[in-house]
Amino acid sequence: QVHLVESGGGLVQAGGSLRLSCLASGSISSINAMSWYRPTPEKRRDFVAGITSNGSTNYADSVKGRFTISRDNAKNTVYLQMNSLKPEDTAGYYCNAIYTDNKGVNVGSWGQGTQVTVSS
């Protein structure tokens, strides 16, 4: 099992920056990919950015060029550096990990979320 804890959210003015962290514990070696999501007004969680076990990254069009996802394997932590923040980036940001359980099944795990508020 994989347990995730996010941190780093807060209140920032438009144009500012924040760095979110997602600390993973448990079956770290079984993690295939980690991603950040944020909810839409329709309560759906939209993909923001992701990074695979081999370091490949992917971003939503709305954050390309502004957000950067990275990882520190020694600290079991994935980061989301958010620059040039806009009021529409205001949301709870949730970390997700896809890992393979002991039955060989890919399973998803979610953190509790961290709130980002961008004032205009």
mmCIF file of C-alpha atoms in Angstrom:
data_model
loop_
_atom_site.group_PDB
_atom_site.id
_atom_site.type_symbol
_atom_site.label_atom_id
_atom_site.label_comp_id
_atom_site.label_asym_id
_atom_site.label_seq_id
_atom_site.Cartn_x
_atom_site.Cartn_y
_atom_site.Cartn_z
ATOM 1 C CA GLN A 1 0.000 0.000 0.000
ATOM 2 C CA VAL A 2 1.114 3.573 -0.667
ATOM 3 C CA HIS A 3 0.293 6.509 1.590
ATOM 4 C CA LEU A 4 0.542 10.093 0.312
ATOM 5 C CA VAL A 5 0.742 13.386 2.200
ATOM 6 C CA GLU A 6 0.630 16.722 0.388
ATOM 7 C CA SER A 7 1.913 20.050 1.674
ATOM 8 C CA GLY A 8 2.898 23.486 0.444
ATOM 9 C CA GLY A 9 -0.445 25.040 -0.402
ATOM 10 C CA GLY A 10 -1.373 28.549 0.630
ATOM 11 C CA LEU A 11 -2.505 31.993 -0.416
ATOM 12 C CA VAL A 12 -0.543 33.836 -3.083
ATOM 13 C CA GLN A 13 -1.113 36.828 -5.333
ATOM 14 C CA ALA A 14 -1.569 36.418 -9.059
ATOM 15 C CA GLY A 15 1.811 36.080 -10.740
ATOM 16 C CA GLY A 16 3.347 34.500 -7.677
ATOM 17 C CA SER A 17 4.742 31.018 -7.097
ATOM 18 C CA LEU A 18 4.196 28.055 -4.829
ATOM 19 C CA ARG A 19 5.817 24.646 -4.561
ATOM 20 C CA LEU A 20 3.687 21.695 -3.563
ATOM 21 C CA SER A 21 5.178 18.522 -2.116
ATOM 22 C CA CYS A 22 3.818 14.978 -2.038
ATOM 23 C CA LEU A 23 5.558 12.611 0.354
ATOM 24 C CA ALA A 24 5.039 8.923 -0.360
ATOM 25 C CA SER A 25 5.431 6.107 2.146
ATOM 26 C CA GLY A 26 4.772 2.383 2.127
ATOM 27 C CA SER A 27 5.466 0.286 -0.989
ATOM 28 C CA ILE A 28 7.566 2.969 -2.682
ATOM 29 C CA SER A 29 9.297 0.584 -5.058
ATOM 30 C CA SER A 30 5.960 -0.440 -6.576
ATOM 31 C CA ILE A 31 5.013 3.072 -7.702
ATOM 32 C CA ASN A 32 4.721 3.391 -11.485
ATOM 33 C CA ALA A 33 3.692 7.031 -11.771
ATOM 34 C CA MET A 34 2.695 10.000 -9.647
ATOM 35 C CA SER A 35 0.477 12.885 -10.656
ATOM 36 C CA TRP A 36 -1.247 16.009 -9.441
ATOM 37 C CA TYR A 37 -4.950 16.648 -9.959
ATOM 38 C CA ARG A 38 -7.341 19.463 -9.120
ATOM 39 C CA PRO A 39 -11.141 19.424 -9.077
ATOM 40 C CA THR A 40 -13.367 21.146 -11.604
ATOM 41 C CA PRO A 41 -16.595 22.985 -10.691
ATOM 42 C CA GLU A 42 -18.363 19.783 -11.739
ATOM 43 C CA LYS A 43 -16.464 17.957 -8.965
ATOM 44 C CA ARG A 44 -14.345 16.009 -11.444
ATOM 45 C CA ARG A 45 -10.613 15.720 -10.740
ATOM 46 C CA ASP A 46 -8.673 17.071 -13.690
ATOM 47 C CA PHE A 47 -5.123 16.016 -14.459
ATOM 48 C CA VAL A 48 -2.548 18.753 -13.913
ATOM 49 C CA ALA A 49 0.864 17.086 -14.244
ATOM 50 C CA GLY A 50 2.402 13.644 -13.972
ATOM 51 C CA ILE A 51 5.765 11.912 -13.813
ATOM 52 C CA THR A 52 6.526 8.258 -14.458
ATOM 53 C CA SER A 53 9.058 5.990 -12.784
ATOM 54 C CA ASN A 54 11.481 6.602 -15.668
ATOM 55 C CA GLY A 55 11.158 10.368 -15.342
ATOM 56 C CA SER A 56 8.839 11.135 -18.236
ATOM 57 C CA THR A 57 6.583 14.101 -17.557
ATOM 58 C CA ASN A 58 3.247 15.251 -18.906
ATOM 59 C CA TYR A 59 1.208 18.405 -18.355
ATOM 60 C CA ALA A 60 -2.282 19.724 -18.910
ATOM 61 C CA ASP A 61 -2.335 22.401 -21.613
ATOM 62 C CA SER A 62 -3.544 24.963 -19.090
ATOM 63 C CA VAL A 63 -0.336 24.721 -17.027
ATOM 64 C CA LYS A 64 2.336 24.037 -19.653
ATOM 65 C CA GLY A 65 5.189 26.479 -19.343
ATOM 66 C CA ARG A 66 4.099 27.540 -15.845
ATOM 67 C CA PHE A 67 4.156 24.355 -13.750
ATOM 68 C CA THR A 68 6.982 21.847 -13.402
ATOM 69 C CA ILE A 69 6.721 18.409 -11.831
ATOM 70 C CA SER A 70 9.840 16.766 -10.438
ATOM 71 C CA ARG A 71 10.821 14.105 -7.953
ATOM 72 C CA ASP A 72 13.475 13.420 -5.349
ATOM 73 C CA ASN A 73 13.790 9.657 -5.020
ATOM 74 C CA ALA A 74 15.993 9.928 -1.935
ATOM 75 C CA LYS A 75 13.207 11.810 -0.150
ATOM 76 C CA ASN A 76 10.326 9.801 -1.674
ATOM 77 C CA THR A 77 8.821 13.117 -2.670
ATOM 78 C CA VAL A 78 7.269 14.554 -5.813
ATOM 79 C CA TYR A 79 7.090 18.314 -6.245
ATOM 80 C CA LEU A 80 4.909 20.632 -8.267
ATOM 81 C CA GLN A 81 6.537 24.000 -8.861
ATOM 82 C CA MET A 82 3.833 26.468 -9.816
ATOM 83 C CA ASN A 83 4.894 29.788 -11.333
ATOM 84 C CA SER A 84 2.929 32.658 -12.852
ATOM 85 C CA LEU A 85 -0.105 31.598 -10.870
ATOM 86 C CA LYS A 86 -3.528 32.783 -11.994
ATOM 87 C CA PRO A 87 -6.777 33.095 -10.012
ATOM 88 C CA GLU A 88 -8.170 30.211 -12.068
ATOM 89 C CA ASP A 89 -5.470 27.969 -10.581
ATOM 90 C CA THR A 90 -7.269 28.261 -7.245
ATOM 91 C CA ALA A 91 -8.218 24.730 -6.158
ATOM 92 C CA GLY A 92 -7.422 21.874 -3.873
ATOM 93 C CA TYR A 93 -4.469 19.986 -5.341
ATOM 94 C CA TYR A 94 -4.401 16.229 -4.885
ATOM 95 C CA CYS A 95 -1.480 13.872 -5.302
ATOM 96 C CA ASN A 96 -2.090 10.492 -6.904
ATOM 97 C CA ALA A 97 0.141 7.438 -7.134
ATOM 98 C CA ILE A 98 -0.363 4.429 -9.381
ATOM 99 C CA TYR A 99 1.338 1.366 -7.956
ATOM 100 C CA THR A 100 1.310 -2.373 -8.449
ATOM 101 C CA ASP A 101 -0.046 -4.311 -5.486
ATOM 102 C CA ASN A 102 1.094 -7.734 -4.342
ATOM 103 C CA LYS A 103 -1.402 -9.357 -6.715
ATOM 104 C CA GLY A 104 0.080 -7.598 -9.724
ATOM 105 C CA VAL A 105 -2.872 -5.213 -10.080
ATOM 106 C CA ASN A 106 -2.358 -1.489 -10.719
ATOM 107 C CA VAL A 107 -3.996 0.483 -7.924
ATOM 108 C CA GLY A 108 -4.429 4.191 -7.318
ATOM 109 C CA SER A 109 -3.834 6.000 -4.042
ATOM 110 C CA TRP A 110 -4.778 9.593 -3.183
ATOM 111 C CA GLY A 111 -3.537 12.103 -0.667
ATOM 112 C CA GLN A 112 -5.770 14.355 1.405
ATOM 113 C CA GLY A 113 -5.105 17.429 -0.745
ATOM 114 C CA THR A 114 -3.614 20.856 -0.178
ATOM 115 C CA GLN A 115 -5.426 24.115 -0.912
ATOM 116 C CA VAL A 116 -4.011 26.723 -3.280
ATOM 117 C CA THR A 117 -5.682 30.123 -3.407
ATOM 118 C CA VAL A 118 -4.566 32.761 -5.897
ATOM 119 C CA SER A 119 -5.848 36.291 -5.344
ATOM 120 C CA SER A 120 -6.258 38.774 -8.184
#
